[in-house]
């Protein structure tokens, strides 16, 4: 954890403004709607009189893909989403802490992505780590596979010093991104990011990006997995056990046949519910095509004709054509 004093958030807020103005947030309207609050935690929408932001990090597992279930076969789920939903786990803990702060007479609000708090900017200011060229908060010795949460409070707390950025000449993350989503260091065009496309984006995915999704069913880890700061030793398992990978006892094609109840049961308590039943089925169709899973042709043909979502019908039709052509 670390503490930052509430001060004007420049240049980060200006950078956020430019990012929004350029439309790089795609369909994430909540990012533009909440700009003023995100840029200033003492905004009436957050906590007037806010003096400090206390940032917490919680690591999640980063075993090698060979060591843990990675998702419904042959799809891959990003590491952060393989186990329980971090919003629930971290928020519960922060709410408890907030109670302690309140009992001492200060006002406080807890946020884990649940409120418009510019978490990475505050984490960097609070000296918890530094923001790498891949936009992620990196903690030397621990890496970037961490969740962030924050307490915004009226309490005046002693701030921690920021850390220096340590990417140096490295550009591994920028070079490795399968879709070329980085416009430069710390500048990500979310509209091209697999994480955005598979989780947040509704409707069809642009044709030229579909095959670049590879086997990513939900989220993407490439720009973090290539980062040398994530090659550091194992994290104490007792810190990450809350997010241990669960088993996905279904093949990817089964996602094309889920009704609402079965989707709700499969996604309960998991971050994957964010993409929605149709989003996950659309992604499944693309993964099946990209991995050459001809065994799934009958299920894909059925979905192309009869799925209740037009997006899924379209994606399944594309997958059938690709697999038929043997590409
Ligand atoms: C929107 C969002 C996304 C979007 C957009 C991501 C992005 N890079 O902006 C999408 C859906 C693509 C996404 C993907 C992911 N996300 Co996300 N996401 C968020 C959310 C809700 C807001 C982020 C945001 O404000 N973006 C706006 C842009 C402008 O912000 P930024 O790039 O971070 O801004 C930096 C630059 O502007 C830079 N900067 C400052 N001044 C200047 C000046 C110049 C000139 C330049 C060039 C840059 C610069 O510093 C800013 C602060 O870091 C946060 C939660 C939150 N409430 O903050 C989680 C959050 C950032 N996501 C998180 C995670 C885990 C992910 C994924 C790893 C998930 C996955 N495996 O699929 C990927 C990583 C993709 C990546 N490389 O960034 C974690 C990050 C943990 C960490 N270690 O950093 C967060 C904090 C959620 C959480 N509570 O844990 N995410
Ligand atoms: S998460 Fe994947 S697609 Fe998004 S920027 Fe990183 S490597 Fe590129
Ligand atoms: S891969 Fe290299 S450039 Fe990218 S965040 Fe890690 S150290 Fe920085």
Short mmCIF file of C-alpha atoms and ligand atoms in Angstrom, two decimals:
data_model
loop_
_atom_site.label_atom_id
_atom_site.label_comp_id
_atom_site.label_asym_id
_atom_site.label_seq_id
_atom_site.Cartn_x
_atom_site.Cartn_y
_atom_site.Cartn_z
CA UNK A 1 0.00 0.00 0.00
CA UNK A 2 0.97 3.62 -0.34
CA UNK A 3 -0.41 7.07 0.32
CA UNK A 4 -0.73 10.00 -2.08
CA UNK A 5 -1.75 13.51 -1.14
CA UNK A 6 -4.75 14.80 -3.12
CA UNK A 7 -3.38 17.38 -5.52
CA UNK A 8 -4.35 18.34 -9.08
CA UNK A 9 -3.88 15.19 -11.14
CA UNK A 10 -1.73 16.65 -13.90
CA UNK A 11 -0.46 15.58 -16.36
CA UNK A 12 -2.45 12.33 -15.93
CA UNK A 13 -5.91 13.94 -16.14
CA UNK A 14 -4.94 15.85 -19.25
CA UNK A 15 -3.69 12.63 -20.80
CA UNK A 16 -7.00 10.98 -19.92
CA UNK A 17 -8.84 13.89 -21.57
CA UNK A 18 -6.78 13.44 -24.77
CA UNK A 19 -7.40 9.69 -24.72
CA UNK A 20 -11.15 10.27 -24.46
CA UNK A 21 -11.16 13.02 -27.09
CA UNK A 22 -9.39 10.68 -29.49
CA UNK A 23 -12.13 8.10 -28.90
CA UNK A 24 -9.61 5.53 -27.68
CA UNK A 25 -12.06 4.33 -25.03
CA UNK A 26 -14.31 2.86 -27.73
CA UNK A 27 -17.72 1.98 -26.31
CA UNK A 28 -16.67 2.47 -22.67
CA UNK A 29 -18.99 5.45 -22.23
CA UNK A 30 -18.62 5.25 -18.46
CA UNK A 31 -15.07 6.55 -18.92
CA UNK A 32 -16.20 9.76 -20.63
CA UNK A 33 -19.28 10.23 -18.40
CA UNK A 34 -17.14 10.19 -15.26
CA UNK A 35 -14.18 12.24 -16.47
CA UNK A 36 -14.60 15.15 -14.00
CA UNK A 37 -14.85 12.86 -10.99
CA UNK A 38 -11.96 10.65 -12.15
CA UNK A 39 -9.77 13.71 -12.60
CA UNK A 40 -10.48 15.01 -9.09
CA UNK A 41 -11.32 12.87 -6.06
CA UNK A 42 -12.58 15.94 -4.16
CA UNK A 43 -15.33 16.38 -6.78
CA UNK A 44 -18.87 16.32 -5.28
CA UNK A 45 -19.35 12.99 -7.06
CA UNK A 46 -16.59 11.46 -4.96
CA UNK A 47 -15.53 13.01 -1.65
CA UNK A 48 -15.50 16.78 -1.19
CA UNK A 49 -12.65 17.65 1.17
CA UNK A 50 -10.64 14.57 0.13
CA UNK A 51 -7.04 14.93 1.33
CA UNK A 52 -5.45 11.53 0.72
CA UNK A 53 -5.75 8.53 -1.55
CA UNK A 54 -4.53 5.28 -0.02
CA UNK A 55 -3.81 2.70 -2.70
CA UNK A 56 -3.74 -1.03 -2.02
CA UNK A 57 -2.49 -3.81 -4.25
CA UNK A 58 -3.31 -7.47 -4.11
CA UNK A 59 -1.37 -9.93 -6.27
CA UNK A 60 -3.06 -12.69 -8.23
CA UNK A 61 -1.58 -16.01 -9.30
CA UNK A 62 0.80 -16.14 -12.20
CA UNK A 63 1.72 -19.78 -12.48
CA UNK A 64 2.80 -20.90 -15.95
CA UNK A 65 -0.08 -21.78 -18.26
CA UNK A 66 1.04 -25.43 -18.09
CA UNK A 67 0.45 -25.47 -14.33
CA UNK A 68 -3.13 -24.32 -14.08
CA UNK A 69 -6.46 -24.44 -15.91
CA UNK A 70 -6.47 -21.53 -18.36
CA UNK A 71 -10.07 -21.65 -19.58
CA UNK A 72 -12.58 -23.71 -21.54
CA UNK A 73 -10.40 -25.66 -23.97
CA UNK A 74 -8.92 -24.46 -26.39
CA UNK A 75 -9.60 -20.92 -25.17
CA UNK A 76 -7.55 -18.84 -22.78
CA UNK A 77 -8.83 -16.54 -20.06
CA UNK A 78 -6.56 -13.75 -18.81
CA UNK A 79 -4.93 -14.58 -15.50
CA UNK A 80 -6.81 -11.97 -13.52
CA UNK A 81 -10.12 -13.58 -14.43
CA UNK A 82 -9.36 -17.26 -13.87
CA UNK A 83 -10.61 -17.31 -10.30
CA UNK A 84 -12.94 -15.28 -8.10
CA UNK A 85 -14.01 -11.77 -9.02
CA UNK A 86 -11.48 -9.34 -7.52
CA UNK A 87 -14.11 -6.65 -7.14
CA UNK A 88 -15.82 -8.75 -4.48
CA UNK A 89 -12.68 -9.95 -2.71
CA UNK A 90 -10.83 -6.64 -2.52
CA UNK A 91 -13.88 -4.49 -1.97
CA UNK A 92 -14.94 -6.51 1.05
CA UNK A 93 -11.53 -5.95 2.63
CA UNK A 94 -11.46 -2.25 1.79
CA UNK A 95 -14.95 -1.77 3.25
CA UNK A 96 -13.68 -3.17 6.55
CA UNK A 97 -10.72 -0.82 6.49
CA UNK A 98 -13.00 2.08 5.61
CA UNK A 99 -15.04 1.28 8.73
CA UNK A 100 -11.88 1.63 10.84
CA UNK A 101 -11.04 4.98 9.24
CA UNK A 102 -14.60 6.22 9.82
CA UNK A 103 -14.51 5.16 13.45
CA UNK A 104 -11.61 7.59 13.83
CA UNK A 105 -13.72 10.45 12.57
CA UNK A 106 -12.58 10.80 8.95
CA UNK A 107 -14.78 10.55 5.87
CA UNK A 108 -13.84 7.83 3.43
CA UNK A 109 -14.94 6.02 0.28
CA UNK A 110 -13.67 2.66 -0.92
CA UNK A 111 -13.13 1.95 -4.60
CA UNK A 112 -12.11 -1.13 -6.54
CA UNK A 113 -12.89 -0.14 -10.07
CA UNK A 114 -16.39 0.41 -8.69
CA UNK A 115 -16.02 4.18 -8.52
CA UNK A 116 -14.44 6.63 -10.94
CA UNK A 117 -10.99 6.72 -9.32
CA UNK A 118 -7.94 6.94 -11.62
CA UNK A 119 -6.35 4.01 -9.85
CA UNK A 120 -3.06 3.57 -11.69
CA UNK A 121 -2.29 7.28 -11.61
CA UNK A 122 -2.81 7.36 -7.83
CA UNK A 123 -0.90 4.13 -7.33
CA UNK A 124 2.09 5.63 -9.09
CA UNK A 125 1.83 8.82 -7.07
CA UNK A 126 1.53 6.81 -3.87
CA UNK A 127 4.85 5.15 -4.68
CA UNK A 128 3.39 1.65 -4.81
CA UNK A 129 5.14 1.01 -8.10
CA UNK A 130 5.59 2.69 -11.48
CA UNK A 131 3.48 2.66 -14.64
CA UNK A 132 5.32 0.78 -17.37
CA UNK A 133 5.21 1.37 -21.12
CA UNK A 134 2.49 -1.30 -21.18
CA UNK A 135 0.33 1.07 -19.05
CA UNK A 136 0.32 -1.39 -16.14
CA UNK A 137 1.39 -0.63 -12.61
CA UNK A 138 4.57 -2.58 -11.99
CA UNK A 139 5.92 -3.29 -8.54
CA UNK A 140 9.61 -4.15 -8.73
CA UNK A 141 10.09 -7.56 -7.11
CA UNK A 142 6.40 -8.43 -7.43
CA UNK A 143 5.51 -7.59 -11.03
CA UNK A 144 2.30 -6.25 -12.52
CA UNK A 145 -0.13 -9.12 -11.94
CA UNK A 146 -1.84 -7.21 -9.17
CA UNK A 147 -5.24 -5.68 -8.56
CA UNK A 148 -5.60 -2.15 -7.31
CA UNK A 149 -8.03 -0.68 -4.85
CA UNK A 150 -8.19 2.71 -3.16
CA UNK A 151 -9.54 4.51 -0.14
CA UNK A 152 -10.26 8.17 -0.76
CA UNK A 153 -10.36 9.94 2.57
CA UNK A 154 -10.56 13.33 4.24
CA UNK A 155 -7.78 12.22 6.61
CA UNK A 156 -4.48 14.00 6.11
CA UNK A 157 -1.94 11.17 5.96
CA UNK A 158 1.82 11.34 5.41
CA UNK A 159 2.44 10.69 1.68
CA UNK A 160 4.92 8.17 0.31
CA UNK A 161 7.56 9.15 -2.26
CA UNK A 162 6.93 8.07 -5.89
CA UNK A 163 9.25 5.52 -7.53
CA UNK A 164 11.23 6.19 -10.66
CA UNK A 165 10.10 4.54 -13.92
CA UNK A 166 12.35 1.64 -14.76
CA UNK A 167 11.51 0.46 -18.29
CA UNK A 168 14.68 1.96 -19.71
CA UNK A 169 15.22 1.01 -23.37
CA UNK A 170 13.00 -2.06 -23.19
CA UNK A 171 10.06 -2.16 -25.65
CA UNK A 172 9.09 -5.83 -25.36
CA UNK A 173 5.45 -5.14 -24.49
CA UNK A 174 4.97 -2.64 -27.32
CA UNK A 175 6.52 -5.07 -29.83
CA UNK A 176 4.63 -8.14 -28.62
CA UNK A 177 1.06 -6.81 -28.65
CA UNK A 178 -0.78 -9.05 -31.15
CA UNK A 179 -3.01 -6.24 -32.42
CA UNK A 180 -0.57 -3.31 -32.35
CA UNK A 181 -2.78 -1.56 -29.80
CA UNK A 182 -0.07 0.73 -28.41
CA UNK A 183 0.31 4.09 -30.06
CA UNK A 184 3.47 4.60 -28.05
CA UNK A 185 4.73 4.07 -24.51
CA UNK A 186 1.83 4.37 -22.00
CA UNK A 187 -0.60 5.15 -24.82
CA UNK A 188 -3.06 2.38 -25.46
CA UNK A 189 -5.79 2.52 -28.06
CA UNK A 190 -8.34 0.36 -26.27
CA UNK A 191 -10.30 -0.14 -29.49
CA UNK A 192 -7.53 -2.47 -30.69
CA UNK A 193 -6.83 -4.13 -27.35
CA UNK A 194 -7.94 -7.77 -27.06
CA UNK A 195 -8.91 -7.14 -23.45
CA UNK A 196 -11.35 -4.44 -24.54
CA UNK A 197 -12.58 -6.37 -27.57
CA UNK A 198 -13.34 -9.56 -25.69
CA UNK A 199 -14.72 -7.99 -22.50
CA UNK A 200 -16.19 -4.55 -23.12
CA UNK A 201 -17.00 -4.35 -26.82
CA UNK A 202 -20.52 -5.17 -27.93
CA UNK A 203 -21.34 -6.03 -31.52
CA UNK A 204 -19.12 -7.49 -34.20
CA UNK A 205 -15.32 -7.24 -33.92
CA UNK A 206 -13.54 -5.72 -36.93
CA UNK A 207 -12.56 -8.37 -39.46
CA UNK A 208 -8.85 -7.57 -39.51
CA UNK A 209 -8.61 -7.99 -35.73
CA UNK A 210 -10.52 -11.26 -35.43
CA UNK A 211 -7.68 -13.61 -36.28
CA UNK A 212 -5.29 -11.61 -34.09
CA UNK A 213 -7.36 -12.54 -31.05
CA UNK A 214 -5.76 -15.99 -31.30
CA UNK A 215 -7.05 -18.17 -28.49
CA UNK A 216 -7.93 -15.30 -26.12
CA UNK A 217 -11.49 -15.91 -25.00
CA UNK A 218 -11.58 -13.24 -22.31
CA UNK A 219 -8.91 -10.60 -21.68
CA UNK A 220 -5.25 -10.81 -22.71
CA UNK A 221 -1.93 -11.07 -20.86
CA UNK A 222 0.63 -10.74 -23.63
CA UNK A 223 2.01 -7.28 -22.76
CA UNK A 224 2.47 -8.34 -19.15
CA UNK A 225 3.76 -11.85 -19.73
CA UNK A 226 6.68 -10.57 -21.84
CA UNK A 227 7.66 -8.03 -19.21
CA UNK A 228 10.92 -8.83 -17.42
CA UNK A 229 9.45 -7.50 -14.18
CA UNK A 230 7.06 -10.46 -14.23
CA UNK A 231 9.88 -12.96 -14.48
CA UNK A 232 10.78 -12.39 -10.85
CA UNK A 233 10.31 -15.24 -8.36
CA UNK A 234 7.03 -16.77 -7.28
CA UNK A 235 4.57 -14.80 -5.19
CA UNK A 236 3.79 -16.17 -1.73
CA UNK A 237 0.79 -18.46 -2.53
CA UNK A 238 -1.04 -17.40 0.64
CA UNK A 239 -1.38 -13.94 -0.92
CA UNK A 240 -2.95 -15.18 -4.13
CA UNK A 241 -5.08 -18.10 -2.95
CA UNK A 242 -8.25 -16.00 -3.06
CA UNK A 243 -7.83 -15.91 -6.85
CA UNK A 244 -6.78 -19.50 -7.52
CA UNK A 245 -7.75 -20.70 -11.01
CA UNK A 246 -10.98 -22.62 -11.14
CA UNK A 247 -11.63 -25.57 -13.44
CA UNK A 248 -13.60 -24.85 -16.60
CA UNK A 249 -15.27 -28.17 -17.16
CA UNK A 250 -16.66 -27.23 -20.55
CA UNK A 251 -15.12 -27.09 -24.01
CA UNK A 252 -15.26 -23.70 -25.72
CA UNK A 253 -18.01 -24.76 -28.13
CA UNK A 254 -20.36 -25.33 -25.19
CA UNK A 255 -20.39 -21.55 -24.71
CA UNK A 256 -22.32 -21.26 -27.97
CA UNK A 257 -25.18 -23.27 -26.52
CA UNK A 258 -25.63 -21.69 -23.10
CA UNK A 259 -29.07 -20.39 -22.18
CA UNK A 260 -29.39 -17.51 -19.72
CA UNK A 261 -29.59 -19.72 -16.63
CA UNK A 262 -26.62 -21.87 -17.58
CA UNK A 263 -24.53 -18.81 -18.38
CA UNK A 264 -25.45 -17.28 -15.02
CA UNK A 265 -24.40 -20.47 -13.23
CA UNK A 266 -21.10 -20.72 -15.13
CA UNK A 267 -20.18 -17.05 -14.65
CA UNK A 268 -21.35 -16.64 -11.05
CA UNK A 269 -18.66 -15.00 -8.90
CA UNK A 270 -16.30 -14.80 -11.89
CA UNK A 271 -15.16 -11.71 -13.83
CA UNK A 272 -16.20 -13.42 -17.08
CA UNK A 273 -19.80 -12.45 -16.51
CA UNK A 274 -18.78 -8.96 -17.65
CA UNK A 275 -18.69 -9.93 -21.33
CA UNK A 276 -22.23 -11.28 -21.12
CA UNK A 277 -23.59 -14.49 -22.58
CA UNK A 278 -23.56 -13.25 -26.17
CA UNK A 279 -20.12 -11.62 -25.85
CA UNK A 280 -18.58 -14.84 -24.55
CA UNK A 281 -20.30 -16.91 -27.27
CA UNK A 282 -19.07 -14.47 -29.95
CA UNK A 283 -15.52 -14.78 -28.56
CA UNK A 284 -15.84 -18.58 -28.46
CA UNK A 285 -16.72 -18.67 -32.17
CA UNK A 286 -13.64 -16.59 -33.03
CA UNK A 287 -11.36 -18.72 -30.85
CA UNK A 288 -12.66 -21.90 -32.50
CA UNK A 289 -11.89 -20.47 -35.93
CA UNK A 290 -8.47 -19.18 -34.89
CA UNK A 291 -7.44 -22.50 -33.37
CA UNK A 292 -8.67 -24.55 -36.35
CA UNK A 293 -11.11 -26.51 -34.19
CA UNK A 294 -12.96 -28.30 -37.00
CA UNK A 295 -14.55 -30.63 -34.45
CA UNK A 296 -16.78 -27.68 -33.54
CA UNK A 297 -18.18 -27.19 -37.06
CA UNK A 298 -21.61 -28.70 -36.27
CA UNK A 299 -22.05 -26.47 -33.20
CA UNK A 300 -20.86 -23.43 -35.14
CA UNK A 301 -23.27 -24.16 -38.03
CA UNK A 302 -26.11 -24.48 -35.59
CA UNK A 303 -25.16 -21.18 -33.88
CA UNK A 304 -24.77 -19.41 -37.23
CA UNK A 305 -28.38 -20.31 -38.04
CA UNK A 306 -30.16 -20.25 -34.76
CA UNK A 307 -28.36 -18.38 -31.95
CA UNK A 308 -30.65 -15.75 -30.44
CA UNK A 309 -27.93 -13.07 -30.73
CA UNK A 310 -27.22 -11.58 -34.14
CA UNK A 311 -23.59 -10.93 -33.13
CA UNK A 312 -23.10 -14.59 -32.35
CA UNK A 313 -24.80 -15.71 -35.56
CA UNK A 314 -22.47 -13.43 -37.52
CA UNK A 315 -19.29 -14.54 -35.69
CA UNK A 316 -20.24 -18.21 -35.98
CA UNK A 317 -20.88 -17.77 -39.71
CA UNK A 318 -17.43 -16.22 -40.10
CA UNK A 319 -15.88 -19.09 -38.13
CA UNK A 320 -17.62 -21.70 -40.32
CA UNK A 321 -16.33 -20.01 -43.48
CA UNK A 322 -12.80 -19.87 -42.09
CA UNK A 323 -12.80 -23.49 -40.98
CA UNK A 324 -14.38 -24.65 -44.25
CA UNK A 325 -11.74 -22.84 -46.21
CA UNK A 326 -9.14 -24.51 -43.97
CA UNK A 327 -7.42 -21.20 -43.34
C1 LIG B 1 -10.73 1.24 -18.73
C2 LIG B 1 -9.85 0.15 -18.18
C3 LIG B 1 -9.35 -0.79 -19.08
C4 LIG B 1 -9.46 -0.62 -20.59
C5 LIG B 1 -8.42 0.44 -21.04
C6 LIG B 1 -7.01 0.15 -20.50
C7 LIG B 1 -6.09 1.36 -20.47
N1 LIG B 1 -4.81 1.12 -20.59
O1 LIG B 1 -6.54 2.48 -20.31
C8 LIG B 1 -9.20 -2.06 -21.09
C9 LIG B 1 -10.52 -2.80 -21.20
C10 LIG B 1 -8.46 -2.18 -22.43
C11 LIG B 1 -8.41 -2.63 -19.92
C12 LIG B 1 -7.54 -3.68 -20.02
C13 LIG B 1 -6.80 -4.21 -18.96
N2 LIG B 1 -6.99 -3.90 -17.66
CO1 LIG B 1 -8.08 -2.42 -17.03
N3 LIG B 1 -8.94 -0.94 -16.27
C14 LIG B 1 -9.56 0.07 -16.80
C15 LIG B 1 -9.97 1.10 -15.71
C16 LIG B 1 -11.46 0.93 -15.41
C17 LIG B 1 -9.65 2.55 -16.09
C18 LIG B 1 -8.25 2.75 -16.72
C19 LIG B 1 -8.07 4.15 -17.23
O2 LIG B 1 -8.28 5.10 -16.52
N4 LIG B 1 -7.73 4.30 -18.53
C20 LIG B 1 -7.56 5.58 -19.16
C21 LIG B 1 -6.11 5.72 -19.67
C22 LIG B 1 -5.86 7.09 -20.25
O3 LIG B 1 -5.38 5.55 -18.51
P1 LIG B 1 -3.91 4.99 -18.40
O4 LIG B 1 -3.42 4.49 -19.69
O5 LIG B 1 -3.79 4.11 -17.22
O6 LIG B 1 -3.24 6.41 -18.04
C23 LIG B 1 -1.91 6.54 -17.85
C24 LIG B 1 -1.28 7.37 -18.96
O7 LIG B 1 -2.12 8.42 -19.24
C25 LIG B 1 0.00 7.76 -18.27
N5 LIG B 1 0.38 9.13 -18.48
C26 LIG B 1 0.32 10.11 -17.57
N6 LIG B 1 0.76 11.24 -18.08
C27 LIG B 1 1.14 10.99 -19.34
C28 LIG B 1 1.65 11.82 -20.31
C29 LIG B 1 1.91 11.28 -21.58
C30 LIG B 1 2.45 12.16 -22.64
C31 LIG B 1 1.65 9.89 -21.85
C32 LIG B 1 1.92 9.31 -23.21
C33 LIG B 1 1.12 9.08 -20.85
C34 LIG B 1 0.88 9.65 -19.61
O8 LIG B 1 -0.22 7.63 -16.87
C35 LIG B 1 -1.60 7.39 -16.63
C36 LIG B 1 -1.79 6.73 -15.29
O9 LIG B 1 -1.26 5.45 -15.26
C37 LIG B 1 -9.07 0.63 -14.50
C38 LIG B 1 -9.68 0.76 -13.11
C39 LIG B 1 -9.68 2.20 -12.64
N7 LIG B 1 -10.77 2.57 -12.00
O10 LIG B 1 -8.74 2.94 -12.81
C40 LIG B 1 -8.78 -0.86 -14.84
C41 LIG B 1 -7.37 -1.39 -14.52
C42 LIG B 1 -6.40 -0.36 -15.03
N8 LIG B 1 -7.27 -2.58 -15.35
C43 LIG B 1 -6.58 -3.54 -14.83
C44 LIG B 1 -6.24 -4.74 -15.48
C45 LIG B 1 -5.76 -5.89 -14.61
C46 LIG B 1 -6.35 -4.83 -16.88
C47 LIG B 1 -5.77 -5.94 -17.77
C48 LIG B 1 -4.40 -6.44 -17.34
C49 LIG B 1 -6.79 -7.12 -17.83
C50 LIG B 1 -6.44 -8.23 -18.79
N9 LIG B 1 -5.47 -9.09 -18.46
O11 LIG B 1 -7.06 -8.37 -19.82
C51 LIG B 1 -5.72 -5.22 -19.16
C52 LIG B 1 -4.38 -4.51 -19.38
C53 LIG B 1 -4.32 -3.71 -20.64
C54 LIG B 1 -3.24 -2.62 -20.56
N10 LIG B 1 -2.06 -2.92 -21.09
O12 LIG B 1 -3.51 -1.54 -20.03
C55 LIG B 1 -6.07 -3.16 -13.44
C56 LIG B 1 -4.59 -2.77 -13.58
C57 LIG B 1 -3.62 -3.40 -12.62
C58 LIG B 1 -2.21 -2.94 -12.92
N11 LIG B 1 -1.23 -3.69 -12.47
O13 LIG B 1 -1.98 -1.91 -13.53
C59 LIG B 1 -7.04 -1.93 -13.08
C60 LIG B 1 -6.38 -0.87 -12.22
C61 LIG B 1 -8.26 -2.55 -12.37
C62 LIG B 1 -7.99 -2.88 -10.91
N12 LIG B 1 -8.70 -2.25 -9.99
O14 LIG B 1 -7.15 -3.67 -10.57
N13 LIG B 1 -8.66 -1.92 -18.77
S1 LIG B 2 -3.71 -6.65 -23.28
FE1 LIG B 2 -3.05 -7.74 -25.17
S2 LIG B 2 -4.04 -6.66 -26.86
FE2 LIG B 2 -4.18 -5.33 -25.03
S3 LIG B 2 -2.40 -4.01 -25.19
FE3 LIG B 2 -1.75 -5.75 -23.95
S4 LIG B 2 -0.90 -7.22 -25.46
FE4 LIG B 2 -2.07 -5.71 -26.61
S1 LIG B 3 8.01 -5.05 -21.12
FE1 LIG B 3 9.72 -3.62 -20.90
S2 LIG B 3 8.91 -1.66 -21.65
FE2 LIG B 3 7.16 -3.00 -21.29
S3 LIG B 3 6.50 -2.49 -19.23
FE3 LIG B 3 7.90 -4.22 -19.04
S4 LIG B 3 9.92 -3.29 -18.68
FE4 LIG B 3 8.58 -1.67 -19.44
#
